[in-house]
Short mmCIF file of C-alpha atoms in Angstrom, two decimals:
data_model
loop_
_atom_site.label_atom_id
_atom_site.label_comp_id
_atom_site.label_asym_id
_atom_site.label_seq_id
_atom_site.Cartn_x
_atom_site.Cartn_y
_atom_site.Cartn_z
CA UNK A 1 8.00 -20.05 12.62
CA UNK A 2 8.20 -19.86 16.42
CA UNK A 3 5.39 -18.57 18.64
CA UNK A 4 7.08 -15.20 19.20
CA UNK A 5 7.84 -14.83 15.51
CA UNK A 6 4.15 -15.40 14.82
CA UNK A 7 3.25 -12.73 17.38
CA UNK A 8 5.70 -10.36 15.71
CA UNK A 9 4.06 -10.95 12.31
CA UNK A 10 0.58 -10.28 13.76
CA UNK A 11 1.76 -7.05 15.40
CA UNK A 12 3.47 -5.98 12.18
CA UNK A 13 0.24 -6.71 10.29
CA UNK A 14 -1.76 -4.62 12.76
CA UNK A 15 0.65 -1.72 12.46
CA UNK A 16 0.67 -2.03 8.65
CA UNK A 17 -3.13 -2.12 8.48
CA UNK A 18 -3.29 1.09 10.49
CA UNK A 19 -0.69 3.07 8.60
CA UNK A 20 -1.94 1.83 5.22
CA UNK A 21 -5.27 3.43 6.09
CA UNK A 22 -3.70 6.72 7.16
CA UNK A 23 -0.38 7.00 5.32
CA UNK A 24 -0.07 4.09 2.89
CA UNK A 25 3.30 2.51 3.63
CA UNK A 26 2.51 -0.63 5.63
CA UNK A 27 4.58 -2.95 3.45
CA UNK A 28 7.69 -1.13 4.67
CA UNK A 29 6.90 -2.61 8.09
CA UNK A 30 5.72 -6.11 7.25
CA UNK A 31 8.18 -6.91 4.45
CA UNK A 32 11.32 -6.50 6.61
CA UNK A 33 9.68 -8.52 9.38
CA UNK A 34 9.01 -11.41 6.98
CA UNK A 35 12.59 -11.25 5.76
CA UNK A 36 13.79 -11.28 9.37
CA UNK A 37 11.85 -14.45 10.22
CA UNK A 38 13.43 -16.25 7.28
CA UNK A 39 11.18 -15.99 4.22
CA UNK A 40 12.74 -15.46 0.76
CA UNK A 41 12.06 -11.99 -0.71
CA UNK A 42 9.58 -13.02 -3.41
CA UNK A 43 7.63 -15.36 -1.11
CA UNK A 44 7.58 -12.63 1.53
CA UNK A 45 6.27 -10.08 -0.98
CA UNK A 46 3.59 -12.39 -2.39
CA UNK A 47 2.37 -13.47 1.05
CA UNK A 48 2.47 -9.90 2.30
CA UNK A 49 0.32 -8.64 -0.58
CA UNK A 50 -2.30 -11.31 0.03
CA UNK A 51 -2.23 -10.99 3.82
CA UNK A 52 -2.79 -7.22 3.80
CA UNK A 53 -5.90 -7.39 1.58
CA UNK A 54 -8.34 -7.76 4.52
CA UNK A 55 -6.68 -4.80 6.24
CA UNK A 56 -7.03 -2.63 3.12
CA UNK A 57 -10.71 -3.54 2.85
CA UNK A 58 -11.12 -2.86 6.58
CA UNK A 59 -9.59 0.59 6.17
CA UNK A 60 -11.79 1.35 3.17
CA UNK A 61 -14.87 0.40 5.20
CA UNK A 62 -13.71 2.63 8.02
CA UNK A 63 -13.63 5.57 5.59
CA UNK A 64 -17.05 4.82 4.10
CA UNK A 65 -18.47 8.24 5.10
CA UNK A 66 -15.80 10.00 3.05
CA UNK A 67 -16.65 7.78 0.06
CA UNK A 68 -20.20 9.10 -0.24
CA UNK A 69 -20.75 10.85 -3.57
CA UNK A 70 -17.64 9.32 -5.17
CA UNK A 71 -19.36 6.42 -6.91
CA UNK A 72 -18.72 7.68 -10.44
CA UNK A 73 -15.07 8.37 -9.65
CA UNK A 74 -14.64 4.85 -8.24
CA UNK A 75 -16.27 3.28 -11.30
CA UNK A 76 -13.94 5.22 -13.58
CA UNK A 77 -10.67 4.61 -11.74
CA UNK A 78 -11.15 1.10 -10.36
CA UNK A 79 -10.54 -0.62 -13.74
CA UNK A 80 -7.22 1.24 -14.00
CA UNK A 81 -6.13 -0.02 -10.57
CA UNK A 82 -7.24 -3.58 -11.28
CA UNK A 83 -5.54 -3.75 -14.68
CA UNK A 84 -2.36 -2.27 -13.23
CA UNK A 85 -2.43 -4.74 -10.35
CA UNK A 86 -2.73 -7.66 -12.77
CA UNK A 87 0.25 -6.48 -14.83
CA UNK A 88 2.34 -5.84 -11.72
CA UNK A 89 1.58 -9.32 -10.37
CA UNK A 90 2.50 -10.92 -13.69
CA UNK A 91 5.79 -9.01 -13.73
CA UNK A 92 6.57 -10.22 -10.22
CA UNK A 93 6.20 -13.90 -11.04
CA UNK A 94 7.68 -13.81 -14.55
CA UNK A 95 10.81 -11.77 -13.89
CA UNK A 96 13.63 -13.76 -12.25
CA UNK A 97 14.09 -13.62 -8.47
CA UNK A 98 17.39 -11.84 -8.99
CA UNK A 99 15.57 -9.02 -10.76
CA UNK A 100 13.24 -8.59 -7.77
CA UNK A 101 16.16 -8.57 -5.35
CA UNK A 102 17.90 -5.93 -7.47
CA UNK A 103 14.84 -3.75 -8.13
CA UNK A 104 13.20 -3.76 -4.69
CA UNK A 105 15.92 -1.79 -2.83
CA UNK A 106 15.46 0.97 -5.41
CA UNK A 107 11.67 0.83 -5.00
CA UNK A 108 12.04 0.98 -1.21
CA UNK A 109 14.23 4.07 -1.52
CA UNK A 110 11.58 5.69 -3.74
CA UNK A 111 8.91 4.71 -1.22
CA UNK A 112 10.90 6.15 1.67
CA UNK A 113 11.39 9.42 -0.18
CA UNK A 114 7.64 9.60 -0.81
CA UNK A 115 6.92 8.95 2.86
CA UNK A 116 9.40 11.59 4.01
CA UNK A 117 8.13 14.30 1.64
CA UNK A 118 4.45 13.52 2.23
CA UNK A 119 3.89 16.42 4.72
CA UNK A 120 5.35 18.88 2.20
CA UNK A 121 3.33 17.27 -0.59
CA UNK A 122 0.11 17.46 1.42
CA UNK A 123 0.64 21.17 2.10
CA UNK A 124 1.14 21.78 -1.60
CA UNK A 125 -1.91 19.73 -2.53
CA UNK A 126 -4.13 21.42 0.04
CA UNK A 127 -3.56 24.76 -1.72
CA UNK A 128 -4.09 23.45 -5.23
CA UNK A 129 -7.36 23.96 -7.08
CA UNK A 130 -8.32 22.43 -10.42
CA UNK A 131 -11.46 22.70 -12.49
CA UNK A 132 -11.38 19.15 -13.85
CA UNK A 133 -11.49 15.63 -12.46
CA UNK A 134 -8.18 14.40 -13.81
CA UNK A 135 -9.34 12.96 -17.12
CA UNK A 136 -7.20 10.41 -18.93
CA UNK A 137 -4.05 11.61 -17.23
CA UNK A 138 -5.48 10.61 -13.84
CA UNK A 139 -6.61 7.24 -15.24
CA UNK A 140 -3.14 6.41 -16.57
CA UNK A 141 -1.52 7.68 -13.36
CA UNK A 142 -3.68 5.34 -11.27
CA UNK A 143 -2.94 2.54 -13.75
CA UNK A 144 0.83 3.07 -13.36
CA UNK A 145 0.47 3.13 -9.57
CA UNK A 146 -1.44 -0.16 -9.84
CA UNK A 147 1.46 -1.77 -11.71
CA UNK A 148 3.82 -0.58 -8.97
CA UNK A 149 1.45 -1.89 -6.27
CA UNK A 150 0.98 -5.28 -7.94
CA UNK A 151 4.74 -5.72 -8.16
CA UNK A 152 5.71 -4.25 -4.78
CA UNK A 153 3.13 -2.33 -2.77
CA UNK A 154 5.26 -0.20 -0.42
CA UNK A 155 4.04 3.43 -0.41
CA UNK A 156 1.60 2.68 -3.22
CA UNK A 157 -0.97 4.72 -1.29
CA UNK A 158 1.35 7.72 -1.02
CA UNK A 159 1.95 7.54 -4.78
CA UNK A 160 -1.79 7.41 -5.51
CA UNK A 161 -2.44 10.35 -3.18
CA UNK A 162 0.24 12.39 -4.92
CA UNK A 163 -1.19 11.66 -8.37
CA UNK A 164 -4.77 12.47 -7.36
CA UNK A 165 -3.74 15.56 -5.42
CA UNK A 166 -2.00 17.08 -8.41
CA UNK A 167 -4.81 16.33 -10.87
CA UNK A 168 -8.06 16.52 -8.85
CA UNK A 169 -9.66 19.27 -6.78
CA UNK A 170 -10.92 17.41 -3.72
CA UNK A 171 -10.59 17.35 0.08
CA UNK A 172 -7.59 15.30 1.20
CA UNK A 173 -9.62 13.03 3.47
CA UNK A 174 -11.97 12.15 0.62
CA UNK A 175 -8.98 11.42 -1.60
CA UNK A 176 -7.56 9.26 1.19
CA UNK A 177 -10.81 7.29 1.30
CA UNK A 178 -10.67 6.78 -2.46
CA UNK A 179 -7.01 5.78 -2.19
CA UNK A 180 -7.96 3.06 0.31
CA UNK A 181 -10.45 1.55 -2.13
CA UNK A 182 -8.10 1.64 -5.13
CA UNK A 183 -5.12 0.15 -3.29
CA UNK A 184 -7.34 -2.49 -1.67
CA UNK A 185 -8.37 -3.76 -5.08
CA UNK A 186 -4.80 -3.69 -6.40
CA UNK A 187 -3.77 -5.89 -3.47
CA UNK A 188 -6.85 -8.08 -3.91
CA UNK A 189 -6.42 -8.79 -7.62
CA UNK A 190 -2.68 -9.35 -7.22
CA UNK A 191 -3.30 -11.59 -4.22
CA UNK A 192 -5.87 -13.72 -6.07
CA UNK A 193 -3.43 -14.18 -8.95
CA UNK A 194 -0.64 -15.14 -6.56
CA UNK A 195 -2.79 -17.97 -5.21
CA UNK A 196 -2.62 -19.68 -8.61
CA UNK A 197 0.78 -18.66 -9.97
CA UNK A 198 3.15 -18.16 -7.03
CA UNK A 199 4.40 -19.73 -3.81
CA UNK A 200 2.34 -18.45 -0.87
CA UNK A 201 3.18 -18.86 2.83
CA UNK A 202 -0.37 -19.35 4.09
CA UNK A 203 0.46 -19.07 7.77
CA UNK A 204 1.92 -15.62 7.07
CA UNK A 205 -1.20 -14.66 5.11
CA UNK A 206 -3.44 -15.68 8.02
CA UNK A 207 -1.38 -13.87 10.65
CA UNK A 208 -1.11 -10.69 8.60
CA UNK A 209 -4.82 -10.78 7.80
CA UNK A 210 -5.79 -10.97 11.47
CA UNK A 211 -3.47 -8.15 12.43
CA UNK A 212 -4.25 -5.90 9.46
CA UNK A 213 -8.04 -6.07 9.92
CA UNK A 214 -7.67 -4.79 13.47
CA UNK A 215 -5.12 -2.21 12.37
CA UNK A 216 -7.33 -0.99 9.53
CA UNK A 217 -10.13 -0.16 11.96
CA UNK A 218 -7.74 1.51 14.39
CA UNK A 219 -6.23 3.56 11.58
CA UNK A 220 -9.65 4.68 10.34
CA UNK A 221 -10.83 5.72 13.83
CA UNK A 222 -7.82 7.29 15.49
CA UNK A 223 -5.14 7.47 12.79
CA UNK A 224 -5.53 11.21 12.32
CA UNK A 225 -4.70 11.72 16.01
CA UNK A 226 -1.45 9.76 15.94
CA UNK A 227 1.79 11.74 15.60
CA UNK A 228 2.57 11.42 11.87
CA UNK A 229 6.23 12.20 12.46
CA UNK A 230 6.54 9.13 14.70
CA UNK A 231 4.87 6.92 12.10
CA UNK A 232 7.13 8.24 9.38
CA UNK A 233 10.19 7.74 11.55
CA UNK A 234 9.33 4.09 12.17
CA UNK A 235 8.67 3.54 8.48
CA UNK A 236 12.03 5.00 7.51
CA UNK A 237 13.88 2.86 10.08
CA UNK A 238 12.27 -0.42 8.99
CA UNK A 239 12.64 0.52 5.33
CA UNK A 240 16.37 1.07 5.74
CA UNK A 241 16.55 -2.23 7.62
CA UNK A 242 14.87 -3.97 4.68
CA UNK A 243 17.36 -2.47 2.23
CA UNK A 244 20.30 -3.60 4.37
CA UNK A 245 18.87 -7.10 4.72
CA UNK A 246 18.25 -7.44 0.98
CA UNK A 247 21.70 -6.17 0.03
CA UNK A 248 23.51 -8.42 2.52
CA UNK A 249 21.67 -11.65 1.70
#
């Protein structure tokens, strides 16, 4: 990796850390960048998952005020995220590389659709009121999102927000704070497993970690003031670029 490629990875990590905190689609920025600098898809995905863990934790810390009073909810849902992350990570390293290359373009398309419809989804969720806290349906929804995140984390946060918004009556910013915790632990448990069972590009992990920690704090502090349409536009562009690169390899 050249010096300027390393700078590009750090900047991508910073941007991903910020938008993961606010939107939840950072992998759609970093994954294409890692492909562009020459890493194979599975190695890029594994290293990306591990490298963005510090940024996810940074974003969760930045939203700590919104987490107050959600201790019981975290205790109930965190095991679902962790178990899902473990299964997703196992699927990633046990399925053949060709399966990943074939599946990921479809997952990216799903992620892009989620990103594009998020404003509409948020408006719908803001008007929804429920009398329960999601129950088993929420637990299994978070579990399924964890499997998705452990296998390929793009727009995992958007998926979690959609599931919680439909099933739980809660302010969106508090749900976003909870989302940051759940996705952070999915990335963490998957990343720890990848250390022992997969090929990891440690330089990439380090560069992404540095960038994502800074980005996580920026996203927590000023993310709500950034034009969401611009962020979504960038995500869509890089997501399409990733699909093209995967299909033409």
